[in-house]
Amino acid sequence: GAGVSQSPSNKVTEKGKDVELRCDPISGHTALYWYRQSLGQGLEFLIYFQGNSAPDKSGLPSDRFSAERTGGSVSTLTIQRTQQEDSAVYLCASSPTGTGIYEQYFGPGTRLTVT
Amino acid sequence: AQRVTQPEKLLSVFKGAPVELKCNYSYSGSPELFWYVQYSRQRLQLLLRHISRESIKGFTADLNKGETSFHLKKPFAQEEDSAMYYCALISGQNFVFGPGTRLSVLP
């Protein structure tokens, strides 16, 4: 079946503008994660959704970042008033369950460039 | 706090040579540890997990609780092993990835 998909694949925006990044997880996967991959910084956890539970937002770097997951499926990561340091590849992953022992399936990522 | 360290940003070896990618973690409890790999122009994908005690593409990793390490090893590196490797610690809702090591296997 189809894997995790993300859109857009590339996004260039001007500093101060808002952006929305979309993630379509694998059908049936209850857990969804957002990460940020920066050059030299590795993979940084942002937020985690598990079913209908309240999301774990502990990794969001500032209140300019928010995410929602509608109907337990598609998720949108929103960055308001973008800054140049927000430039990175944003990765989404889904998993059959959130217990942690199951493999995370990653999307291709969205490369965000803030000019 | 949970933390994963990978001391080498870049590791270069010649084809056929042994390779060891180091991973150390800090966690109070019994962690679940994974290695993920990202080949050029491909998605990040699971390589292996310690609970499976498996060997994938010739790679193995042993959890050493005394040294809090989960080093990834392969006795004979191949050029197609060149990629970015991430060690990850996952426990419950805590997800921590290391900074990654870029492995370059030279011909």
CSV table of C-alpha atoms in Angstrom, one decimal:
chain,number,residue,atom,x,y,z
A,1,GLY,CA,0.0,0.0,0.0
A,2,ALA,CA,0.9,3.7,-0.1
A,3,GLY,CA,3.4,4.9,2.4
A,4,VAL,CA,3.4,8.1,4.3
A,5,SER,CA,3.1,11.1,2.0
A,6,GLN,CA,3.9,14.8,2.7
A,7,SER,CA,3.2,18.0,0.8
A,8,PRO,CA,4.6,20.1,-0.4
A,9,SER,CA,7.9,18.5,-1.1
A,10,ASN,CA,9.6,21.9,-1.1
A,11,LYS,CA,8.5,25.3,0.3
A,12,VAL,CA,10.2,28.6,0.0
A,13,THR,CA,8.7,31.4,2.0
A,14,GLU,CA,9.6,34.9,3.1
A,15,LYS,CA,10.5,35.6,6.7
A,16,GLY,CA,7.4,36.5,8.7
A,17,LYS,CA,4.9,34.5,6.6
A,18,ASP,CA,2.9,31.5,7.9
A,19,VAL,CA,3.3,28.1,6.3
A,20,GLU,CA,1.3,24.8,6.5
A,21,LEU,CA,2.9,21.4,6.0
A,22,ARG,CA,0.7,18.4,5.4
A,23,CYS,CA,1.2,14.7,6.3
A,24,ASP,CA,-0.9,11.8,5.2
A,25,PRO,CA,0.0,8.8,7.4
A,26,ILE,CA,-0.4,5.1,6.4
A,27,SER,CA,-4.1,4.1,6.7
A,28,GLY,CA,-4.8,2.5,10.0
A,29,HIS,CA,-1.8,3.9,11.8
A,30,THR,CA,-2.8,5.4,15.1
A,31,ALA,CA,0.4,7.2,15.9
A,32,LEU,CA,1.8,10.1,14.0
A,33,TYR,CA,5.0,12.1,14.7
A,34,TRP,CA,6.6,15.2,13.4
A,35,TYR,CA,10.4,15.7,13.4
A,36,ARG,CA,12.7,18.5,12.2
A,37,GLN,CA,15.9,17.5,10.4
A,38,SER,CA,18.5,20.2,10.3
A,39,LEU,CA,22.0,20.0,8.9
A,40,GLY,CA,24.3,19.1,11.7
A,41,GLN,CA,21.4,18.8,14.2
A,42,GLY,CA,20.1,15.4,13.5
A,43,LEU,CA,16.5,14.6,14.0
A,44,GLU,CA,14.6,16.7,16.5
A,45,PHE,CA,11.2,15.5,17.8
A,46,LEU,CA,8.5,18.0,17.6
A,47,ILE,CA,5.1,16.5,18.3
A,48,TYR,CA,3.3,13.2,18.7
A,49,PHE,CA,-0.3,12.2,18.2
A,50,GLN,CA,-1.7,8.9,19.4
A,51,GLY,CA,-5.3,8.1,18.6
A,52,ASN,CA,-7.7,10.5,20.2
A,53,SER,CA,-5.4,11.3,23.1
A,54,ALA,CA,-4.1,14.8,23.7
A,55,PRO,CA,-0.9,15.2,21.6
A,56,ASP,CA,2.5,15.4,23.2
A,57,LYS,CA,3.7,18.8,22.2
A,58,SER,CA,6.9,18.8,24.4
A,59,GLY,CA,9.2,19.1,21.4
A,60,LEU,CA,7.7,22.2,19.8
A,61,PRO,CA,10.4,24.8,19.8
A,62,SER,CA,8.2,27.8,20.3
A,63,ASP,CA,4.6,28.9,20.3
A,64,ARG,CA,4.9,29.8,16.6
A,65,PHE,CA,4.6,26.1,16.0
A,66,SER,CA,1.4,24.2,16.2
A,67,ALA,CA,-0.1,21.0,14.8
A,68,GLU,CA,-3.4,19.3,14.5
A,69,ARG,CA,-4.6,15.9,13.3
A,70,THR,CA,-8.1,15.8,11.9
A,71,GLY,CA,-10.2,12.6,12.2
A,72,GLY,CA,-7.2,10.7,13.4
A,73,SER,CA,-5.6,10.7,10.0
A,74,VAL,CA,-4.2,13.7,8.1
A,75,SER,CA,-2.0,16.1,10.1
A,76,THR,CA,-1.0,19.7,9.5
A,77,LEU,CA,2.0,21.4,11.0
A,78,THR,CA,1.7,25.2,11.0
A,79,ILE,CA,4.6,27.6,11.5
A,80,GLN,CA,3.6,31.2,12.1
A,81,ARG,CA,5.8,34.2,11.4
A,82,THR,CA,8.5,32.0,10.0
A,83,GLN,CA,12.1,32.8,10.9
A,84,GLN,CA,15.3,31.9,9.0
A,85,GLU,CA,16.2,29.4,11.7
A,86,ASP,CA,13.0,27.4,10.8
A,87,SER,CA,14.7,26.4,7.6
A,88,ALA,CA,15.0,22.6,7.7
A,89,VAL,CA,13.5,19.4,6.4
A,90,TYR,CA,10.3,18.5,8.3
A,91,LEU,CA,9.6,14.8,8.5
A,92,CYS,CA,6.4,13.0,9.4
A,93,ALA,CA,6.2,9.4,10.5
A,94,SER,CA,3.4,7.1,11.4
A,95,SER,CA,3.3,3.9,13.4
A,96,PRO,CA,0.6,1.2,13.9
A,97,THR,CA,0.6,2.1,17.6
A,98,GLY,CA,2.3,4.4,19.9
A,99,THR,CA,3.9,2.0,22.3
A,100,GLY,CA,7.3,2.7,20.9
A,101,ILE,CA,8.4,-0.7,20.0
A,102,TYR,CA,7.0,-0.6,16.6
A,103,GLU,CA,8.7,0.7,13.5
A,104,GLN,CA,8.1,4.3,12.5
A,105,TYR,CA,7.4,4.8,8.8
A,106,PHE,CA,8.8,8.1,7.5
A,107,GLY,CA,7.5,10.3,4.8
A,108,PRO,CA,9.8,11.9,2.2
A,109,GLY,CA,9.8,15.2,4.1
A,110,THR,CA,9.1,18.8,3.3
A,111,ARG,CA,12.1,21.0,2.7
A,112,LEU,CA,11.3,24.5,4.1
A,113,THR,CA,13.5,27.4,3.1
A,114,VAL,CA,12.8,30.8,4.8
A,115,THR,CA,14.4,33.7,3.0
B,1,ALA,CA,16.7,13.2,30.7
B,2,GLN,CA,16.9,10.8,27.8
B,3,ARG,CA,19.8,11.4,25.5
B,4,VAL,CA,21.5,9.7,22.6
B,5,THR,CA,25.0,10.6,21.5
B,6,GLN,CA,26.8,9.6,18.3
B,7,PRO,CA,30.3,10.9,18.6
B,8,GLU,CA,31.3,10.7,15.0
B,9,LYS,CA,29.6,13.0,12.5
B,10,LEU,CA,31.5,11.4,9.6
B,11,LEU,CA,33.1,7.9,9.4
B,12,SER,CA,35.0,6.9,6.3
B,13,VAL,CA,36.2,3.3,5.7
B,14,PHE,CA,37.4,1.4,2.7
B,15,LYS,CA,35.3,-1.3,1.1
B,16,GLY,CA,35.8,-4.6,2.9
B,17,ALA,CA,37.0,-3.1,6.1
B,18,PRO,CA,35.1,-3.5,9.4
B,19,VAL,CA,32.9,-0.7,10.5
B,20,GLU,CA,31.5,0.3,13.9
B,21,LEU,CA,29.1,3.2,14.3
B,22,LYS,CA,29.0,4.3,18.0
B,23,CYS,CA,25.9,5.1,19.9
B,24,ASN,CA,25.6,5.8,23.6
B,25,TYR,CA,22.5,6.6,25.5
B,26,SER,CA,21.4,7.9,28.9
B,27,TYR,CA,18.1,6.7,30.2
B,28,SER,CA,16.9,5.4,33.6
B,29,GLY,CA,14.9,2.3,32.8
B,30,SER,CA,14.8,-0.3,30.1
B,31,PRO,CA,15.1,1.5,26.8
B,32,GLU,CA,14.0,0.3,23.3
B,33,LEU,CA,16.8,1.0,20.9
B,34,PHE,CA,16.8,1.2,17.2
B,35,TRP,CA,19.1,2.1,14.3
B,36,TYR,CA,17.5,4.0,11.4
B,37,VAL,CA,19.3,4.6,8.0
B,38,GLN,CA,18.8,7.2,5.3
B,39,TYR,CA,20.3,6.4,1.9
B,40,SER,CA,20.9,9.2,-0.6
B,41,ARG,CA,17.6,10.5,-1.9
B,42,GLN,CA,15.6,7.9,0.1
B,43,ARG,CA,13.4,8.1,3.1
B,44,LEU,CA,14.6,7.4,6.6
B,45,GLN,CA,13.9,3.8,7.3
B,46,LEU,CA,14.3,1.3,10.1
B,47,LEU,CA,17.5,-0.8,9.9
B,48,LEU,CA,17.2,-2.9,13.1
B,49,ARG,CA,15.9,-2.9,16.6
B,50,HIS,CA,17.6,-4.4,19.6
B,51,ILE,CA,14.6,-6.4,20.8
B,52,SER,CA,14.7,-8.5,17.6
B,53,ARG,CA,18.4,-9.3,17.9
B,54,GLU,CA,18.5,-9.5,14.1
B,55,SER,CA,21.1,-9.0,11.5
B,56,ILE,CA,20.0,-6.8,8.6
B,57,LYS,CA,22.2,-6.3,5.6
B,58,GLY,CA,25.1,-7.8,7.6
B,59,PHE,CA,24.7,-5.2,10.4
B,60,THR,CA,24.3,-6.2,14.0
B,61,ALA,CA,24.0,-4.1,17.2
B,62,ASP,CA,24.2,-5.3,20.7
B,63,LEU,CA,22.8,-3.5,23.7
B,64,ASN,CA,25.3,-3.1,26.4
B,65,LYS,CA,23.5,-1.8,29.5
B,66,GLY,CA,26.7,-1.6,31.5
B,67,GLU,CA,28.3,0.8,29.0
B,68,THR,CA,24.9,2.2,27.9
B,69,SER,CA,25.9,1.6,24.3
B,70,PHE,CA,24.2,0.2,21.2
B,71,HIS,CA,27.0,0.3,18.6
B,72,LEU,CA,26.2,-0.8,15.1
B,73,LYS,CA,28.8,-3.1,13.5
B,74,LYS,CA,29.4,-4.8,10.2
B,75,PRO,CA,32.5,-7.0,9.5
B,76,PHE,CA,32.9,-6.1,5.8
B,77,ALA,CA,31.6,-2.7,4.6
B,78,GLN,CA,30.2,-2.4,1.2
B,79,GLU,CA,29.9,0.8,-1.0
B,80,GLU,CA,26.1,0.6,-0.8
B,81,ASP,CA,26.3,1.0,3.0
B,82,SER,CA,27.2,4.6,2.5
B,83,ALA,CA,24.3,6.5,4.2
B,84,MET,CA,23.3,8.5,7.2
B,85,TYR,CA,22.8,6.4,10.3
B,86,TYR,CA,20.7,7.4,13.3
B,87,CYS,CA,20.6,5.7,16.7
B,88,ALA,CA,17.2,6.2,18.4
B,89,LEU,CA,15.9,5.6,21.9
B,90,ILE,CA,12.2,5.1,22.3
B,91,SER,CA,10.4,4.5,25.5
B,92,GLY,CA,6.7,5.0,25.8
B,93,GLN,CA,6.0,8.5,24.5
B,94,ASN,CA,9.6,9.6,24.6
B,95,PHE,CA,11.4,9.7,21.2
B,96,VAL,CA,15.0,10.7,21.1
B,97,PHE,CA,17.3,10.4,18.0
B,98,GLY,CA,21.0,10.9,18.0
B,99,PRO,CA,22.6,13.5,15.7
B,100,GLY,CA,23.5,10.9,13.2
B,101,THR,CA,26.7,9.6,11.6
B,102,ARG,CA,27.4,9.8,7.9
B,103,LEU,CA,29.1,6.6,6.8
B,104,SER,CA,31.2,6.8,3.6
B,105,VAL,CA,32.5,3.6,2.2
B,106,LEU,CA,35.3,4.2,-0.2
B,107,PRO,CA,36.1,1.9,-3.1
